PDB file of C-alpha atoms in Angstrom:
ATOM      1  CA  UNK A 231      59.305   2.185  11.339  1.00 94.00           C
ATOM      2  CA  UNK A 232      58.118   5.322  10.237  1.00 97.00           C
ATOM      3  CA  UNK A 233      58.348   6.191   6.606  1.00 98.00           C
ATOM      4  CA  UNK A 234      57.806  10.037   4.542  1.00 98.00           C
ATOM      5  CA  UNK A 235      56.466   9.161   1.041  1.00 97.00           C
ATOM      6  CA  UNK A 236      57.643  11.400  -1.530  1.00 97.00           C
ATOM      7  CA  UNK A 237      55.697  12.699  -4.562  1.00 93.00           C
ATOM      8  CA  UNK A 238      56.589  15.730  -6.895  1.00 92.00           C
ATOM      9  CA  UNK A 239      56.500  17.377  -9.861  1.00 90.00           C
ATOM     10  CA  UNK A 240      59.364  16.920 -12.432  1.00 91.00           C
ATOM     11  CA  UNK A 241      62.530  18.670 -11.530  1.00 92.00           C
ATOM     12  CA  UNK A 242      61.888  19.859  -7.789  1.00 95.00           C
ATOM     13  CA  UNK A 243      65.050  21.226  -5.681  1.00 96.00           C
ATOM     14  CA  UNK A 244      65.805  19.167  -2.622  1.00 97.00           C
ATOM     15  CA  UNK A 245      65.039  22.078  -0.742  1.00 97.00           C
ATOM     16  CA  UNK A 246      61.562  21.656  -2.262  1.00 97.00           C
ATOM     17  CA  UNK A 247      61.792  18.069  -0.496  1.00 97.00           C
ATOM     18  CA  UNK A 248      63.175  19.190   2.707  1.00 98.00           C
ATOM     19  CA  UNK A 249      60.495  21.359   3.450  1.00 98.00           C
ATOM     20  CA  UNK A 250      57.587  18.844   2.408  1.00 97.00           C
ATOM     21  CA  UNK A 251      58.792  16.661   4.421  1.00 98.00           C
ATOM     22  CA  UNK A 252      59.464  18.822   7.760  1.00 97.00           C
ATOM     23  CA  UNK A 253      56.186  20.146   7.096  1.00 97.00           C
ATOM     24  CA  UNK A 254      54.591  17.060   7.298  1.00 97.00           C
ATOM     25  CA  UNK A 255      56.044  15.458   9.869  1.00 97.00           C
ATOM     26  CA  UNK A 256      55.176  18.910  11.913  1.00 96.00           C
ATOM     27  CA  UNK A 257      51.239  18.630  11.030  1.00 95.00           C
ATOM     28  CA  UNK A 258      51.934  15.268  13.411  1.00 94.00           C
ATOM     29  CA  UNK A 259      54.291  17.027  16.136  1.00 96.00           C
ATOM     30  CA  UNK A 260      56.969  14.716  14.784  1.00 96.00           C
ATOM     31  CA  UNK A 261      60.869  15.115  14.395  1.00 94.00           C
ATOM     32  CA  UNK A 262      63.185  14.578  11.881  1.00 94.00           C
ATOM     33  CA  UNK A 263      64.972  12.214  13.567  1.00 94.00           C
ATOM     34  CA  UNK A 264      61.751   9.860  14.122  1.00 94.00           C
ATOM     35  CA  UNK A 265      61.753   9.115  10.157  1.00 96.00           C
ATOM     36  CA  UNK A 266      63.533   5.020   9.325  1.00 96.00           C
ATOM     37  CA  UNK A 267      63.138   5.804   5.408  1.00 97.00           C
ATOM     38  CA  UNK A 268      62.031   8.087   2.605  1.00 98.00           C
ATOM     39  CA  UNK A 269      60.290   6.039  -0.349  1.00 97.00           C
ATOM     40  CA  UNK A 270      58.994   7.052  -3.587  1.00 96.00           C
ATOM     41  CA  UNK A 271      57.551   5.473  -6.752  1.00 93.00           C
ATOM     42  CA  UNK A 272      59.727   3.833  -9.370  1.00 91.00           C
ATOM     43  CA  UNK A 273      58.298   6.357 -11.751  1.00 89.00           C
ATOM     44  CA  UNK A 274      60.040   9.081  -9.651  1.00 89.00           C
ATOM     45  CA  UNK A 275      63.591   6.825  -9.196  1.00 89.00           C
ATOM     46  CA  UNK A 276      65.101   9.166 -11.535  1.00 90.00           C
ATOM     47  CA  UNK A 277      64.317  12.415  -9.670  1.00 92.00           C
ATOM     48  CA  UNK A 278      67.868  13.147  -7.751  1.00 96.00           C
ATOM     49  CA  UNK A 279      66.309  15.764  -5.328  1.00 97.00           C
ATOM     50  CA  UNK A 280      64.580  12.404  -3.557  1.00 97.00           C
ATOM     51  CA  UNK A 281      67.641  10.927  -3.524  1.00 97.00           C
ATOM     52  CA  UNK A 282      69.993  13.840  -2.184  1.00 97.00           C
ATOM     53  CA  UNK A 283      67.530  14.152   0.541  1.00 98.00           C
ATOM     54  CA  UNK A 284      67.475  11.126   1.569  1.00 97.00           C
ATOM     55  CA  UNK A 285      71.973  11.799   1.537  1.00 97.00           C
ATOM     56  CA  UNK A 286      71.233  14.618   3.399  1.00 97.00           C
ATOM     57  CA  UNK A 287      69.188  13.169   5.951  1.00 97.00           C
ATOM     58  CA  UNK A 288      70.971  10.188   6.105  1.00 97.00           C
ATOM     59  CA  UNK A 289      67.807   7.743   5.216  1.00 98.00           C
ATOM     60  CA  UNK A 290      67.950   5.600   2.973  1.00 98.00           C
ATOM     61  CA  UNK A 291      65.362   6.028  -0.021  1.00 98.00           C
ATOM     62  CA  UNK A 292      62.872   3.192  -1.073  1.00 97.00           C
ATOM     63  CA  UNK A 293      61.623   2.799  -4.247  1.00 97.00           C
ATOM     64  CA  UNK A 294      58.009   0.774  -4.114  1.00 95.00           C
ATOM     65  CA  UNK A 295      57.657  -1.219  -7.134  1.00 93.00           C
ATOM     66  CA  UNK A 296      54.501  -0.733  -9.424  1.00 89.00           C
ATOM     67  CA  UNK A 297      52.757  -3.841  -8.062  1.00 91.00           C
ATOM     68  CA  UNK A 298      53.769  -2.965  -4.477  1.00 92.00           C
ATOM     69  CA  UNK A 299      52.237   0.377  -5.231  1.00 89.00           C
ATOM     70  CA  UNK A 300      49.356  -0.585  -6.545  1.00 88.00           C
ATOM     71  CA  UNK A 301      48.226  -3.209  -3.772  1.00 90.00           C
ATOM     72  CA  UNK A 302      48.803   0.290  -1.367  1.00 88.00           C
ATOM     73  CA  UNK A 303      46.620   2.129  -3.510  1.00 85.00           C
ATOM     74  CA  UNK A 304      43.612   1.262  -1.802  1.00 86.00           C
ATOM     75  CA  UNK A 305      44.525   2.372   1.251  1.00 85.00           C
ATOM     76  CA  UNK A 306      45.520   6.070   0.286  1.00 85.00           C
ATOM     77  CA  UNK A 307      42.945   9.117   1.730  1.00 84.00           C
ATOM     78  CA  UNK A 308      43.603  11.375  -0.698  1.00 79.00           C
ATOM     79  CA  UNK A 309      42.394  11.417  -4.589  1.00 77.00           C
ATOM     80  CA  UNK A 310      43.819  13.076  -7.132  1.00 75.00           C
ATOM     81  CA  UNK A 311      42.784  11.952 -10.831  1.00 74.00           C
ATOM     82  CA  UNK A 312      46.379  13.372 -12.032  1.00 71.00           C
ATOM     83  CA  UNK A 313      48.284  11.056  -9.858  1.00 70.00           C
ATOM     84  CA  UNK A 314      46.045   8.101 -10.946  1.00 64.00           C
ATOM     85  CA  UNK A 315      46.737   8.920 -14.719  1.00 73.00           C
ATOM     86  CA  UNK A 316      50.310   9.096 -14.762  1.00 71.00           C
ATOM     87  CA  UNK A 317      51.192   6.866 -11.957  1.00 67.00           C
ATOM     88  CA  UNK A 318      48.625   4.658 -11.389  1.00 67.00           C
ATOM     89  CA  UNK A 319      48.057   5.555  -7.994  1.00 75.00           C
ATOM     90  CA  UNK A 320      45.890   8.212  -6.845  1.00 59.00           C
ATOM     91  CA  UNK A 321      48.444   9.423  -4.295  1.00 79.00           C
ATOM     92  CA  UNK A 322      51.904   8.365  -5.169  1.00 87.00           C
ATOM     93  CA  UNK A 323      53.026   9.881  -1.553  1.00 93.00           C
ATOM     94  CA  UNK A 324      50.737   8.373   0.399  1.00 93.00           C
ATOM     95  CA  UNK A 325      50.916   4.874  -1.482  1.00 93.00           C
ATOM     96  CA  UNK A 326      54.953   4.858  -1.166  1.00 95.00           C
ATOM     97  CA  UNK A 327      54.319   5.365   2.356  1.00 96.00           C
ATOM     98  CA  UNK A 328      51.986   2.671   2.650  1.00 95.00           C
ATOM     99  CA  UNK A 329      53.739   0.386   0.797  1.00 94.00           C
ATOM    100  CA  UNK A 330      57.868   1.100   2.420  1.00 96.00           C
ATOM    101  CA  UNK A 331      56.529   0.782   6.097  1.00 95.00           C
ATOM    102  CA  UNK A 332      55.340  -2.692   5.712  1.00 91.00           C
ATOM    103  CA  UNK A 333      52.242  -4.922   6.166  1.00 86.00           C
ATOM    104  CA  UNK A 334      49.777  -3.450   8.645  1.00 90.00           C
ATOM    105  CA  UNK A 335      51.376   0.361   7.882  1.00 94.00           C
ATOM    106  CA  UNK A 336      49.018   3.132   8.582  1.00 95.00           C
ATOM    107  CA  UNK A 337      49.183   7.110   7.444  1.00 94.00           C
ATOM    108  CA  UNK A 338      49.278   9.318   9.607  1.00 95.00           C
ATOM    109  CA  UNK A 339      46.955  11.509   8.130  1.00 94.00           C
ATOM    110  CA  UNK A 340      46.210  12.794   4.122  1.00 94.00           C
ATOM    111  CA  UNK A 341      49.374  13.971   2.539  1.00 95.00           C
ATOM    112  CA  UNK A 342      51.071  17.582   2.860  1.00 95.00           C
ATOM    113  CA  UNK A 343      51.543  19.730  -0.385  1.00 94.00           C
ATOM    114  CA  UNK A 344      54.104  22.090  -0.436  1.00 95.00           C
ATOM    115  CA  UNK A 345      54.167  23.555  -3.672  1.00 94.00           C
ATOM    116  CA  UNK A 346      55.838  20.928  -5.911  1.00 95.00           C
ATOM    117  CA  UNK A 347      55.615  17.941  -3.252  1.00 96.00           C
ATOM    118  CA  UNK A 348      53.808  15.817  -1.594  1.00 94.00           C
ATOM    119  CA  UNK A 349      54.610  14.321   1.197  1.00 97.00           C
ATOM    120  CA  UNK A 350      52.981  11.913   3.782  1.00 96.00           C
ATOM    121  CA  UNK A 351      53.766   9.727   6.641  1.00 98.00           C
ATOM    122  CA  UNK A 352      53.212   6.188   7.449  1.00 97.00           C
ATOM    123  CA  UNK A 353      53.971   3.810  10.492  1.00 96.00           C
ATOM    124  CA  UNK A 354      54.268   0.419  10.237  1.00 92.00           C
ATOM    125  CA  UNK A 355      51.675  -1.851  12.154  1.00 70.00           C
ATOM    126  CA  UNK A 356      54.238  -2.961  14.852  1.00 61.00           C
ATOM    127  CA  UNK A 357      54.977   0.902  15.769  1.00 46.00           C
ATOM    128  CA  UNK A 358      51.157   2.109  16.273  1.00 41.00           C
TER     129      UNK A 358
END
């Protein structure tokens, strides 16, 4: 399973999504089509430009509980004291990753930023 975490600002365009995403997956030499999920935190649940990407690239979108997120946390490379403050996480991307592709998941690599977004990629432990 391979999953894009999604982080972002308040208010981002799907496009703004889109392109995190294919940006990040192209840092890895990876395709669209590789991608099983998109998940986010369940602070961002209420951000429809997650959702209509995940419509538009037929994916469904997972939304990692606090605890679920938190228990990920450790795990994330990147460190940003924002993210910790308002989501309790110090890479909401990277954690949602973590957390969607399942025990044993690994990133890929630290998260993409694309203006707005953040987005990063994690395997579960069965595909590495």
């Amino acid at each position: 399973m391979m999953v894009a975490g999604i982080g972002s600002r308040k208010g981002v365009g799907v496009q703004d999504i889109l392109a995190a995403i294919e940006t990040a997956l192209e840092a890895h030499g990876l395709a669209m089509t590789g991608l099983s999920a998109l998940a986010t935190a369940s602070l961002k649940q209420d951000e429809q430009a997650i959702f209509s990407a995940g419509r538009e690239l037929a994916l469904p979108v997972i939304v990692v509980e606090d605890a679920a997120l938190r228990a990920a946390s450790s795990r994330a490379i990147s460190r940003s004291s924002l993210s910790q403050e308002h989501a309790g996480t110090p890479s909401v991307s990277e954690a949602s990753a973590l957390a969607a592709a399942g025990k044993g998941a690994q990133l890929l690599g630290p998260r993409t930023v694309l203006g707005p977004v953040t987005c990063a990629i994690a395997i579960s432990g069965d595909a590495a």
